[in-house]
Coordinates of C-alpha atoms in Angstrom, one line a residue:
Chain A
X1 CA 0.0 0.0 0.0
X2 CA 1.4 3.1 -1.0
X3 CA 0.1 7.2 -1.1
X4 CA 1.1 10.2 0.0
X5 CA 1.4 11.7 3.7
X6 CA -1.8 11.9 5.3
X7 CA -3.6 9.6 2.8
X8 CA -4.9 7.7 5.2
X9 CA -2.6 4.3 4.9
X10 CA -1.8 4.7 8.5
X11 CA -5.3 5.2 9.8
X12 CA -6.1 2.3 7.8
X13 CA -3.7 -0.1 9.3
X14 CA -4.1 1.6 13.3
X15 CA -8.0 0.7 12.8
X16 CA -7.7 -3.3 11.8
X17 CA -4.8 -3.4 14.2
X18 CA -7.2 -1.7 17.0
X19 CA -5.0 1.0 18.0
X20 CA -7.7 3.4 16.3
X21 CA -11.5 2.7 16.7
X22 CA -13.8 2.5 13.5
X23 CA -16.2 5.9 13.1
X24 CA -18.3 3.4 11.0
X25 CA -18.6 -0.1 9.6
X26 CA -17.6 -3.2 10.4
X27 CA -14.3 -4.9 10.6
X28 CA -13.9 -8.9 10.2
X29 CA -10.7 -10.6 10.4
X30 CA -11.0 -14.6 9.5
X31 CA -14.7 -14.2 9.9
X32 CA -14.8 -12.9 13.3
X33 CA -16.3 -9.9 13.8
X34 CA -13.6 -7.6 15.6
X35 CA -15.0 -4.3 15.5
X36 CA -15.7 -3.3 19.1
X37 CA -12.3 -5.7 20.1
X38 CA -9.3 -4.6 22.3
X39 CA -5.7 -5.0 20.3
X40 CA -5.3 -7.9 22.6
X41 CA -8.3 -10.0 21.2
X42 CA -7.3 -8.9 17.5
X43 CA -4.0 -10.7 18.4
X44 CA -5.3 -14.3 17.6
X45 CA -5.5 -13.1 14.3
X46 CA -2.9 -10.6 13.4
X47 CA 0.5 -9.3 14.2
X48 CA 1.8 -6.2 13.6
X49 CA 5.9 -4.9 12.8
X50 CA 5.7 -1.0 13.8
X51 CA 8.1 1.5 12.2
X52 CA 10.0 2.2 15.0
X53 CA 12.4 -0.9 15.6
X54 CA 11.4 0.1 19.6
X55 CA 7.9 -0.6 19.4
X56 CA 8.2 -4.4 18.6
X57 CA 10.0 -5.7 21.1
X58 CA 10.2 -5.2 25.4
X59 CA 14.6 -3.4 25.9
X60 CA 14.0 -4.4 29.2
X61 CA 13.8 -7.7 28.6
X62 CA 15.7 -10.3 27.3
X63 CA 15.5 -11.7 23.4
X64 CA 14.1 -15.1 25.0
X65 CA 11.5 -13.4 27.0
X66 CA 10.3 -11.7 23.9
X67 CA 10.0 -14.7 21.9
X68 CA 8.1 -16.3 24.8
X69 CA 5.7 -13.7 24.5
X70 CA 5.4 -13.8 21.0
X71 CA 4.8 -17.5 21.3
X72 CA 2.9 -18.1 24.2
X73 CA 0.4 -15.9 22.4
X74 CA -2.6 -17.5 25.1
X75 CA -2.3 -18.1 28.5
X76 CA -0.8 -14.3 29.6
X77 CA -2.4 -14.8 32.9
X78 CA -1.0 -18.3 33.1
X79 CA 0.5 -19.2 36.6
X80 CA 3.4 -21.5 35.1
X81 CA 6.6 -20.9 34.8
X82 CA 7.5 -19.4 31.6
X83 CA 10.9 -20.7 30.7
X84 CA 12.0 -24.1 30.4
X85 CA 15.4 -25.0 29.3
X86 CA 14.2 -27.1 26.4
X87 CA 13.5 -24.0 24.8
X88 CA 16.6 -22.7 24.9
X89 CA 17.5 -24.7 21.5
X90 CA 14.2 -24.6 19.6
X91 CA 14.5 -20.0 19.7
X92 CA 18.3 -20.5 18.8
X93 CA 16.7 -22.3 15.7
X94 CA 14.2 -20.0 15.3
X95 CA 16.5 -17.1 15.4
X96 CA 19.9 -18.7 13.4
X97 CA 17.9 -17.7 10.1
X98 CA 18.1 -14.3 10.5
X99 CA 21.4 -14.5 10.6
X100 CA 22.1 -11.2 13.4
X101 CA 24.1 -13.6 15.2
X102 CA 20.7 -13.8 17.8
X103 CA 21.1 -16.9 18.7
X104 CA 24.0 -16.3 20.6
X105 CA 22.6 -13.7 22.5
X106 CA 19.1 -15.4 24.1
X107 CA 20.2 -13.7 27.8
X108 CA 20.6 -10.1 26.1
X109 CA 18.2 -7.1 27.3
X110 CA 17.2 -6.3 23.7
X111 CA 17.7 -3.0 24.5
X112 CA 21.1 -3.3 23.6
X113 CA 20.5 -4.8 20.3
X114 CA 21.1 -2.4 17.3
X115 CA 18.1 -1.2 15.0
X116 CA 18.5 -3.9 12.5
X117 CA 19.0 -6.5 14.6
X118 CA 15.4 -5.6 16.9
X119 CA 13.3 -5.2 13.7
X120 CA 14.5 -8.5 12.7
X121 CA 13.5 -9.8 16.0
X122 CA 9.9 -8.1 16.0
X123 CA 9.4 -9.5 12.4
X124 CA 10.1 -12.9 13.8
X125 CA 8.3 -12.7 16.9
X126 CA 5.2 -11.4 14.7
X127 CA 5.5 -14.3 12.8
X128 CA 5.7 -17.2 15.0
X129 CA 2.2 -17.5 15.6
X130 CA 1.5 -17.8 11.7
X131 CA -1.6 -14.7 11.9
X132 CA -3.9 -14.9 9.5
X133 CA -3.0 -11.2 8.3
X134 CA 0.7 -9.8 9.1
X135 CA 0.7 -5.8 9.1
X136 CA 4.1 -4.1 8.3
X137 CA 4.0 -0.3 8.8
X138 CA 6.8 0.9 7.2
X139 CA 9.1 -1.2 9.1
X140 CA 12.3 -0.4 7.1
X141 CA 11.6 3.1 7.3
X142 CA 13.7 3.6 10.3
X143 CA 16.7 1.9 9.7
X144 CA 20.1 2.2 7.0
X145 CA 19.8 1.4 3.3
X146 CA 21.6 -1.9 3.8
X147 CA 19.8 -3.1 6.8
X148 CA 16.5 -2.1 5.4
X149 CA 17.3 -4.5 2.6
X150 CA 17.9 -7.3 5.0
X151 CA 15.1 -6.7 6.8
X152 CA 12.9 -6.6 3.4
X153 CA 14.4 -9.8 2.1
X154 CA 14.0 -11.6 5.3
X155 CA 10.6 -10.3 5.1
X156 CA 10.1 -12.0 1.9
X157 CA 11.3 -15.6 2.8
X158 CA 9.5 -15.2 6.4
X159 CA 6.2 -14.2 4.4
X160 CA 6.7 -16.5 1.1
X161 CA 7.7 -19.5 3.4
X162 CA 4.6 -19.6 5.8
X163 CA 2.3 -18.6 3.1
X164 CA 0.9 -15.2 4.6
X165 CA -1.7 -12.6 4.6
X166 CA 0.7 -9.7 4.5
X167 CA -0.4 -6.1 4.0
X168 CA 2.4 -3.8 4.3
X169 CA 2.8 0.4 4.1
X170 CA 5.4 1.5 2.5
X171 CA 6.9 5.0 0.6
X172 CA 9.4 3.3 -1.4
X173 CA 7.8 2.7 -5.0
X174 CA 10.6 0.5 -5.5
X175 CA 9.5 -1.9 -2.6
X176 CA 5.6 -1.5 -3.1
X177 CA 6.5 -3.1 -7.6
X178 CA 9.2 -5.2 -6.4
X179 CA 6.9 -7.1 -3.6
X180 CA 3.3 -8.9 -2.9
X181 CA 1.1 -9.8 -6.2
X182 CA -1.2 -6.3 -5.0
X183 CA -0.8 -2.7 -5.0
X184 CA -3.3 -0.2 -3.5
X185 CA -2.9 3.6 -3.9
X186 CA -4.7 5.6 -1.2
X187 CA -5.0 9.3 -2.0
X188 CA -6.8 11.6 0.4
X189 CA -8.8 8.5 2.2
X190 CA -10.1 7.0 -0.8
X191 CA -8.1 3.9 -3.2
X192 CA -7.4 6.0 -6.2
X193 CA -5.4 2.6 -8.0
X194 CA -5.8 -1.5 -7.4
X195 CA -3.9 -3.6 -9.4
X196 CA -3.1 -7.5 -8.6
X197 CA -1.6 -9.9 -10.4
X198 CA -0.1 -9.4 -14.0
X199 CA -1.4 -5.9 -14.6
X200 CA 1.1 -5.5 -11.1
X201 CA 3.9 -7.0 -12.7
X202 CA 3.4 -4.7 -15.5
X203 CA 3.1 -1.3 -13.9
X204 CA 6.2 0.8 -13.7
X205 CA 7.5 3.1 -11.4
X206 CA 6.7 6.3 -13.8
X207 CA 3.3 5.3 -14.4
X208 CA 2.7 5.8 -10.4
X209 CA 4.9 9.1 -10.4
X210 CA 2.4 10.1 -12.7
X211 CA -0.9 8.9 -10.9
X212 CA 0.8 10.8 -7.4
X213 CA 1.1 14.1 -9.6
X214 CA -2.4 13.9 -10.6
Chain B
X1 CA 21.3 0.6 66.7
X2 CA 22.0 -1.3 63.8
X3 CA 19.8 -4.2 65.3
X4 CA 17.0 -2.1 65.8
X5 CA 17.2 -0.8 62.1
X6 CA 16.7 -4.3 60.7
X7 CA 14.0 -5.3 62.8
X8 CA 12.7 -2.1 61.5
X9 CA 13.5 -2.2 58.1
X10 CA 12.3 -5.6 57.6
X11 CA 8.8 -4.4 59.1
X12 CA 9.0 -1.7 56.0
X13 CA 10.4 -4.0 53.7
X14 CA 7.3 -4.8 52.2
X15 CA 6.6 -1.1 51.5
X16 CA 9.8 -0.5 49.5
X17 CA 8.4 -3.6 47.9
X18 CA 5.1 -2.2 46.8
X19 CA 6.4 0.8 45.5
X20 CA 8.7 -1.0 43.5
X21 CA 6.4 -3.2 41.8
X22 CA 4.6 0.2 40.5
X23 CA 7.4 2.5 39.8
X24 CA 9.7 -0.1 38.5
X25 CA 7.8 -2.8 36.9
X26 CA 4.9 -1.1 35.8
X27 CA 6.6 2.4 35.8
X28 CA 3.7 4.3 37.4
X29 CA 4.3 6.7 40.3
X30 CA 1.5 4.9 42.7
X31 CA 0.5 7.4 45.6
X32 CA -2.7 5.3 46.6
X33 CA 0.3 4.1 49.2
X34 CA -0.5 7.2 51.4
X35 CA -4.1 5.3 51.8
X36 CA -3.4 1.7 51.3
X37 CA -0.4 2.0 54.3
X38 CA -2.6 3.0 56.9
X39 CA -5.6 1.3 55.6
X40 CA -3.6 -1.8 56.3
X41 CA -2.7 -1.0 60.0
X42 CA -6.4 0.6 60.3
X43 CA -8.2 -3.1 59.3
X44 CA -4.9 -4.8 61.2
X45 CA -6.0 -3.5 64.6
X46 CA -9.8 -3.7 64.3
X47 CA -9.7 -6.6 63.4
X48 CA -7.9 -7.5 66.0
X49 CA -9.7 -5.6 68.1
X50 CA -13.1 -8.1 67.1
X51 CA -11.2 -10.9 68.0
X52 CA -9.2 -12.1 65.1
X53 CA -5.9 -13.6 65.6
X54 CA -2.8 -11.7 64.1
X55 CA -2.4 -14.2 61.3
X56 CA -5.8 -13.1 60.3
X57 CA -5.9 -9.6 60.8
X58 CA -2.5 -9.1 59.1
X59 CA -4.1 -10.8 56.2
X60 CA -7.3 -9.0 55.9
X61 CA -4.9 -6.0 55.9
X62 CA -2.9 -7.5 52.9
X63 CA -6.4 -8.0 51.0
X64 CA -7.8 -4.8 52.2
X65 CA -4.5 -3.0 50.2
X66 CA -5.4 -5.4 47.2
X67 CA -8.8 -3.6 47.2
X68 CA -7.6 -0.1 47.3
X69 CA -5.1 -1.2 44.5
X70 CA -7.8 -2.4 42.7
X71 CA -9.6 1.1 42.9
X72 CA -6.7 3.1 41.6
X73 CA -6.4 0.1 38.8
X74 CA -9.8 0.8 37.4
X75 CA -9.8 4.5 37.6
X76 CA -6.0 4.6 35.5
X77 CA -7.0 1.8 32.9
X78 CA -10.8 1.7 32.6
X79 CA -11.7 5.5 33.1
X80 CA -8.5 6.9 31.7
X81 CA -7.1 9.2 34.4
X82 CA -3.6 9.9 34.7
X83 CA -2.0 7.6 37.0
X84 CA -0.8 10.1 39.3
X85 CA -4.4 11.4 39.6
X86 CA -5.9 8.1 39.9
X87 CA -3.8 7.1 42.9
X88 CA -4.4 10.7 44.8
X89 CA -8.1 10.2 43.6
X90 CA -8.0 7.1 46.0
X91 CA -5.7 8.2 48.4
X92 CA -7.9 11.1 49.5
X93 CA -10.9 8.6 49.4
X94 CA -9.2 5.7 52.0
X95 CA -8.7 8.7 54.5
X96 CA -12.7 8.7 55.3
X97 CA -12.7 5.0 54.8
X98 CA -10.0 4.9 57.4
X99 CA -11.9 7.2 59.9
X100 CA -14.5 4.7 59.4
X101 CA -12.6 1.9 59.9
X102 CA -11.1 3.2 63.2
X103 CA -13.5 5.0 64.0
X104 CA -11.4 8.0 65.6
X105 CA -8.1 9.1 64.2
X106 CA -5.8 6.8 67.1
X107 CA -7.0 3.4 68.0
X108 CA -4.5 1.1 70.2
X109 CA -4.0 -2.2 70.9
X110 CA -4.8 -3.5 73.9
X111 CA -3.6 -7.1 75.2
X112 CA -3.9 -8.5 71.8
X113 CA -1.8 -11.1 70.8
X114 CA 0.1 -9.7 68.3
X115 CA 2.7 -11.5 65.6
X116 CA 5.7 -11.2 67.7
X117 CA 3.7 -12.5 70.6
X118 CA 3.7 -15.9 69.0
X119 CA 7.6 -16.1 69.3
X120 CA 9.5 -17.3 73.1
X121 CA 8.5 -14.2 75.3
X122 CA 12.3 -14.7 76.5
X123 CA 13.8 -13.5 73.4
X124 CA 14.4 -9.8 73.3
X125 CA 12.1 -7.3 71.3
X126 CA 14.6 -6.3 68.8
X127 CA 14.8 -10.1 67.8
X128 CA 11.2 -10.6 68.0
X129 CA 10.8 -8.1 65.5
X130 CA 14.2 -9.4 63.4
X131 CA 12.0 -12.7 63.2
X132 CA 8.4 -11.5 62.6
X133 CA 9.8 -8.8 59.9
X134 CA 12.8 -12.2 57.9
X135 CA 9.5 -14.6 58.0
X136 CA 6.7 -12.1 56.6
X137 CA 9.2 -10.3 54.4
X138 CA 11.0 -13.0 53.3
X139 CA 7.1 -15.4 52.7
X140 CA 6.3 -11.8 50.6
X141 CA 9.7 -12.2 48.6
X142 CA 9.4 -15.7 47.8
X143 CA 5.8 -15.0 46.4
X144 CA 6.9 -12.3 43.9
X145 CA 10.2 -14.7 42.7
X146 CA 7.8 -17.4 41.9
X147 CA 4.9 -15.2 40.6
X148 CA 7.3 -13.2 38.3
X149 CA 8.7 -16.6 36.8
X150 CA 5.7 -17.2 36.1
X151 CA 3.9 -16.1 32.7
X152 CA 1.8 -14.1 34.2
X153 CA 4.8 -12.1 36.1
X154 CA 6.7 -12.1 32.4
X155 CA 2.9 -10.2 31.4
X156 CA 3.3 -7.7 33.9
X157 CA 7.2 -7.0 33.4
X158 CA 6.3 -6.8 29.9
X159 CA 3.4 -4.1 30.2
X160 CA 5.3 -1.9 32.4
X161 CA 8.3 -1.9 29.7
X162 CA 5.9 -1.7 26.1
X163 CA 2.1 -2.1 26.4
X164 CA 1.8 -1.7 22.6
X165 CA 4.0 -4.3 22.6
X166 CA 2.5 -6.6 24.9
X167 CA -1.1 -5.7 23.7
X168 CA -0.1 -6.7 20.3
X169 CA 1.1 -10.3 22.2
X170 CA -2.1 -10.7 23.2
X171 CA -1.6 -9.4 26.8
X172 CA -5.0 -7.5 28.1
X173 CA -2.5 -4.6 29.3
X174 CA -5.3 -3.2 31.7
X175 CA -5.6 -6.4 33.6
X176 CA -1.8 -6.3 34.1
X177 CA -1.8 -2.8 35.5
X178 CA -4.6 -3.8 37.8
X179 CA -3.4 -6.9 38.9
X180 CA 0.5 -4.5 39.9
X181 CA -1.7 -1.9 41.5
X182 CA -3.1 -4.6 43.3
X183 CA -0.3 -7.1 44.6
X184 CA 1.7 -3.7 45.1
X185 CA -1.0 -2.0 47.5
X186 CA -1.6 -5.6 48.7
X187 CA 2.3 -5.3 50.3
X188 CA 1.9 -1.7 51.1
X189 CA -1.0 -2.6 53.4
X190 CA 0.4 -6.0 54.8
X191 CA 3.8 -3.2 55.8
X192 CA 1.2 -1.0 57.6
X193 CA -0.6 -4.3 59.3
X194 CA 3.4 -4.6 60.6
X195 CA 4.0 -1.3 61.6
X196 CA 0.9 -1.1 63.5
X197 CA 1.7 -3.8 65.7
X198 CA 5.1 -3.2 66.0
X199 CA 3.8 0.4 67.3
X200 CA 0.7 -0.9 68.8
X201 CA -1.6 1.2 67.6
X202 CA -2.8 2.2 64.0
X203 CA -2.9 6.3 63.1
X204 CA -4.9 7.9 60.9
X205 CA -1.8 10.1 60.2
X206 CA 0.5 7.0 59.7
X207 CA 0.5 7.2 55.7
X208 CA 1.9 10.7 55.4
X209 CA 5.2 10.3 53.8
X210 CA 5.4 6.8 53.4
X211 CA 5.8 7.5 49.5
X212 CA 8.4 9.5 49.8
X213 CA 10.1 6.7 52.5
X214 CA 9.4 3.9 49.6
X215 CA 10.8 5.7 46.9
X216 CA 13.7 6.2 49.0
X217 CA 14.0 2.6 50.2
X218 CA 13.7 1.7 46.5
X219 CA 16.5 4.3 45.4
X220 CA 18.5 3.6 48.5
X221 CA 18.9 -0.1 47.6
X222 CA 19.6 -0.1 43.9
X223 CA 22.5 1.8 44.9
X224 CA 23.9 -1.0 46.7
X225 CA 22.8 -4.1 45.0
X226 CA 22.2 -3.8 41.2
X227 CA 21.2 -7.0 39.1
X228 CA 18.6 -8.3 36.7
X229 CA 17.6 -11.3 38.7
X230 CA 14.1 -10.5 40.2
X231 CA 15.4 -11.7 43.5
X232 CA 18.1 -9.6 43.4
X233 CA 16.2 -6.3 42.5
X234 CA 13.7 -7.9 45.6
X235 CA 16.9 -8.3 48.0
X236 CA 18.1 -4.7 47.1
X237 CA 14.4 -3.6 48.3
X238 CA 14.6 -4.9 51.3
X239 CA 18.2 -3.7 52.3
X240 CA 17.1 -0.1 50.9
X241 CA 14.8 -0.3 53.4
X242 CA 17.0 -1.1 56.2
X243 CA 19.4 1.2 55.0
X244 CA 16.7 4.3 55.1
X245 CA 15.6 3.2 58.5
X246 CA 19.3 3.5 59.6
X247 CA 20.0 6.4 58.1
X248 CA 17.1 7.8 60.3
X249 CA 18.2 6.2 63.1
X250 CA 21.2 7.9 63.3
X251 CA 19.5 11.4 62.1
X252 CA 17.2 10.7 65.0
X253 CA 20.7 9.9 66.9
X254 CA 22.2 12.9 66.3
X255 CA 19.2 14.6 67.9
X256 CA 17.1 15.4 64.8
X257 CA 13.4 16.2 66.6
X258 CA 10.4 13.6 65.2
X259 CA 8.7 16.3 63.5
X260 CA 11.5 16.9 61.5
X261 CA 12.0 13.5 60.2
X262 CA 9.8 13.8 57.2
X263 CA 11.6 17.2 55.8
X264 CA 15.1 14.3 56.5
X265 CA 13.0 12.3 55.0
X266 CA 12.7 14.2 51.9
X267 CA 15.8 15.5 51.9
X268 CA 17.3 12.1 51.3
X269 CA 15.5 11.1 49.0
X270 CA 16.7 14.3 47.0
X271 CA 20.3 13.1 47.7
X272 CA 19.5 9.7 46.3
X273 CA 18.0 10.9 43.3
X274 CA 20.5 13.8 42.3
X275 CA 23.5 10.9 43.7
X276 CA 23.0 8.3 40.6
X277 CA 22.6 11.5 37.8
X278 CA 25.3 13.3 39.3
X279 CA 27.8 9.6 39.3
X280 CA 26.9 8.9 35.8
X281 CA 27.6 12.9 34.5
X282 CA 31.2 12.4 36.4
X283 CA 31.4 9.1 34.8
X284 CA 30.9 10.2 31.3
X285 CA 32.8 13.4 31.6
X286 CA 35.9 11.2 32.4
X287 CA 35.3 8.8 29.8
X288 CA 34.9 12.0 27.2
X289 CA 38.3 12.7 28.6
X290 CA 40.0 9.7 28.3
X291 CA 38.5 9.4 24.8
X292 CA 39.6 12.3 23.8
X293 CA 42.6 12.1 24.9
X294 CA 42.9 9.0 23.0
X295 CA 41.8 10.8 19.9
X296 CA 43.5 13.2 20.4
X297 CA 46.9 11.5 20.2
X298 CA 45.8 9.3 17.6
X299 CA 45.3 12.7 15.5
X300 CA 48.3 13.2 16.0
X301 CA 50.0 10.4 15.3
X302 CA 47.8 10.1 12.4
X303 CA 48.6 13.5 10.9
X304 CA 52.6 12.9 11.4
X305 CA 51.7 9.4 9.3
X306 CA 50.3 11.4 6.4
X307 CA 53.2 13.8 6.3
X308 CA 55.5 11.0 6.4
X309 CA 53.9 9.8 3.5
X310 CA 53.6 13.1 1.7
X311 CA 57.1 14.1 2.4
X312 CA 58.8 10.9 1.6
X313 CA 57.1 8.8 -0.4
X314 CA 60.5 7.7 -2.0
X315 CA 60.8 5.9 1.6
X316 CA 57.6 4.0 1.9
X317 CA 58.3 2.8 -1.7
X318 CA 61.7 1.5 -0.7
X319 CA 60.8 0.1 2.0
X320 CA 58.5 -1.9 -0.1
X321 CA 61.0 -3.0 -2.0
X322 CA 63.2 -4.6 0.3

């Protein structure tokens, strides 16, 4: 999804995530009607990567203790102990594809992990419960050219790999032709361009320089 | 002296406790502690006064804090006042229900059994009190480990550090921050239940300044013992408060007056604020300097390298060629 500033691409993505509360309408996610739902509730169903590398993840606590929560999606009230030393292996598995050199640093606050290597983590953790509809806000907005592109190609295999529903906001042009088989233009709160499939895989980066100057 | 500040310290203990649940787990500055510590002493002594036994009493205290937590809990989450407001909201509320409680501002005990009555009568007060204040404290401390091992305890931690984080996890945030406001007034109160016995008598004036005494206990003791373990950051509460309460024992020692103990009071809880700021400023300005000075000579080395190279070039290239 791509548009201008104050398009309303944001908006959009706040009010399925829950952050913002619909004026009107309904909102269904998997067939569940999620309208009136707290962010927690939506969670069965969707995760979310936030631009800022920050938001993802808990600094104070360690990288395991974020995967558990990530994991453990149920049971938040649950009186059992959390961590159990089996585990230690399966989230050095789950993190040596990301290949930050993670795995190696399960006891670190994640606080002291650098940009890349936190938005890497909040991808993963947003993935591991395999929701029915992933929402990327502009998560490689805040980080450097190179890292952005690790983060956007890890995206890819995360996304291609588990097969799923992945909306994702983005001002690069490049990103919005390169990836996904959709692209939806938002101009001024309404979708001004839709295009799937072939006709995606057609369009060019001047022909939407073109439809932003109109 | 020193003996006496244990026994006291361990009866406050589970103040410095309370407060650090809220300001350091959940980060929230809780003031419903002005209420919730003598609401505890308060329900402590009349219920003792109706015939419960200590055990009891001291519980229905506990539970009683709980309640008011539970107050401030709704107001900050579900009604959306700022925290601070919520807990003076509350605060200023438990002082009627405490008149009502008491029923006059200074009820005392009168032969009640209290907790240090259960222990040999031959042992002297000050260990009585040591005892009393290891078993409830350390009961209190063993609680917390286990409950923030737990996934519920990871749930809180992880509210108080990101709750768009932890909402997006599926964590109902509000219930968290109700649940700390609870377990942390719970301890306040049990502390008050303590203190009231210890004193023998529960005061309607009791909670003035116990804020500022937690915050300090809580400062006061991650400046001795700093760690990551919960059980460490739970240890360091407990010394912080037997550190404060020595550090007024001795201000009372040096012949400080009683009313001027909560101005002291204050006072060092300024010191221990400003003393971690001003440590790490002195601590950065000497690294600056030592980095500098580390630049500084490698500038120069650098810049003597480059002349080198500019001025004889013919040398570099026959060094090379040997």
């Amino acid at each position: 999804m791509i548009g201008n500033n104050g398009a309303g691409k944001s908006t959009l993505l706040n009010t399925i995530a829950g952050t913002l509360s619909a004026d009107a309408g309904t909102l269904a996610l998997a067939g569940h009607d999620v309208t009136k739902k707290p962010i927690a509730y939506r969670s069965k169903w969707l995760s979310r990567v936030f631009q800022d590398p920050k938001m993802g993840t808990a600094g104070e606590l360690s990288v395991a203790q974020n995967l558990t929560l990530a994991q453990q999606h149920t049971g938040s009230m649950s009186l059992h102990r959390y961590h159990k030393a089996s585990q230690t292996a399966a989230y050095q598995e789950l993190l040596r594809p990301l290949n930050m050199g993670l795995e190696d640093r399960l006891t670190t606050q994640v606080k002291y992990l650098s940009g890349g290597q936190r938005q890497a983590l909040s991808l993963l953790m947003a993935t591991l419960s395999q929701p029915d509809l992933l929402l990327l806000d502009e998560h490689t907005a805040a980080l450097d050219p190179q890292t952005s592109q690790k983060v956007m190609d890890l995206t890819q295999k995360i996304v291609t790999e588990n097969q799923l529903t992945t909306m994702m906001i983005t001002h690069k042009m490049s990103d919005a032709l390169r990836y996904g088989n959709r692209l939806v233009m938002v101009q001024d709160g309404q979708i001004k361009l839709d295009v799937r499939g072939a006709e995606k895989q057609n369009l060019r980066q001047e022909d939407l320089l073109t439809l932003f100057a109109e | 002296m020193l003996i006496t500040s244990i026994g006291q310290g361990l009866l406050w203990a589970p103040l410095a406790i309370g407060v650090f649940i809220t300001f350091r787990i959940l980060d929230i500055p809780d003031l419903t502690t002005e209420g919730s510590f003598p609401l505890g002493a308060a329900v402590t002594v009349s219920a003792m006064l109706s015939g419960q036994s200590a055990v009891t009493a001291s519980l229905l205290g506990f539970l009683a804090g709980c309640i008011a937590g539970w107050v401030t809990g709704v107001l900050d989450t579900k009604l959306h006042m700022p925290s601070l407001l919520a807990g003076i909201l509350t605060m200023t509320g438990l002082y009627s229900v405490n008149m009502h409680i008491m029923g006059k501002s200074n009820v005392p005990l009168l032969d009640q059994k209290v907790l240090t009555t259960y222990l040999p009568q031959t042992w002297s007060i000050d260990l009585q009190t040591i005892v009393v204040g290891a078993i409830v404290t350390g009961v209190v401390v063993a609680l917390l480990v286990w409950l923030f091992k737990t996934r519920l305890g990871l749930s809180l931690m992880a509210t108080g550090n990101n709750s768009a984080m932890s909402a997006a996890n599926g964590i109902y945030t509000d219930r968290m921050v109700i649940i700390g406001y609870m377990v942390s007034n719970g301890c306040i109160a049990l502390s008050g239940a303590l203190i009231a016995q210890s004193n023998g008598y529960a005061d309607i004036g009791m909670g003035i300044g116990t804020i500022v005494i937690g915050l300090a206990s809580v400062l006061v003791g991650e400046i001795f013992l700093r760690g990551r373990q919960i059980w460490l950051r739970l240890s360091a509460m407990v010394l912080g408060a037997i550190i404060y309460r020595f550090l007024l024992t001795v201000a009372m020692g040096l012949g400080f007056p009683v009313d001027d103990l909560k101005i002291l009071s204050a006072g060092i809880l300024v010191i221990v604020i400003c003393l971690p700021i001003l440590q790490n400023k002195y601590r950065t300005r000497q690294q600056l300097k030592r980095y500098l000075k580390q630049i500084g000579a490698d500038e120069h080395e650098a810049s003597n390298r480059s002349l080198n190279r500019q001025t004889s070039p013919e040398g570099l290239l026959s060094r090379d060629s040997k």
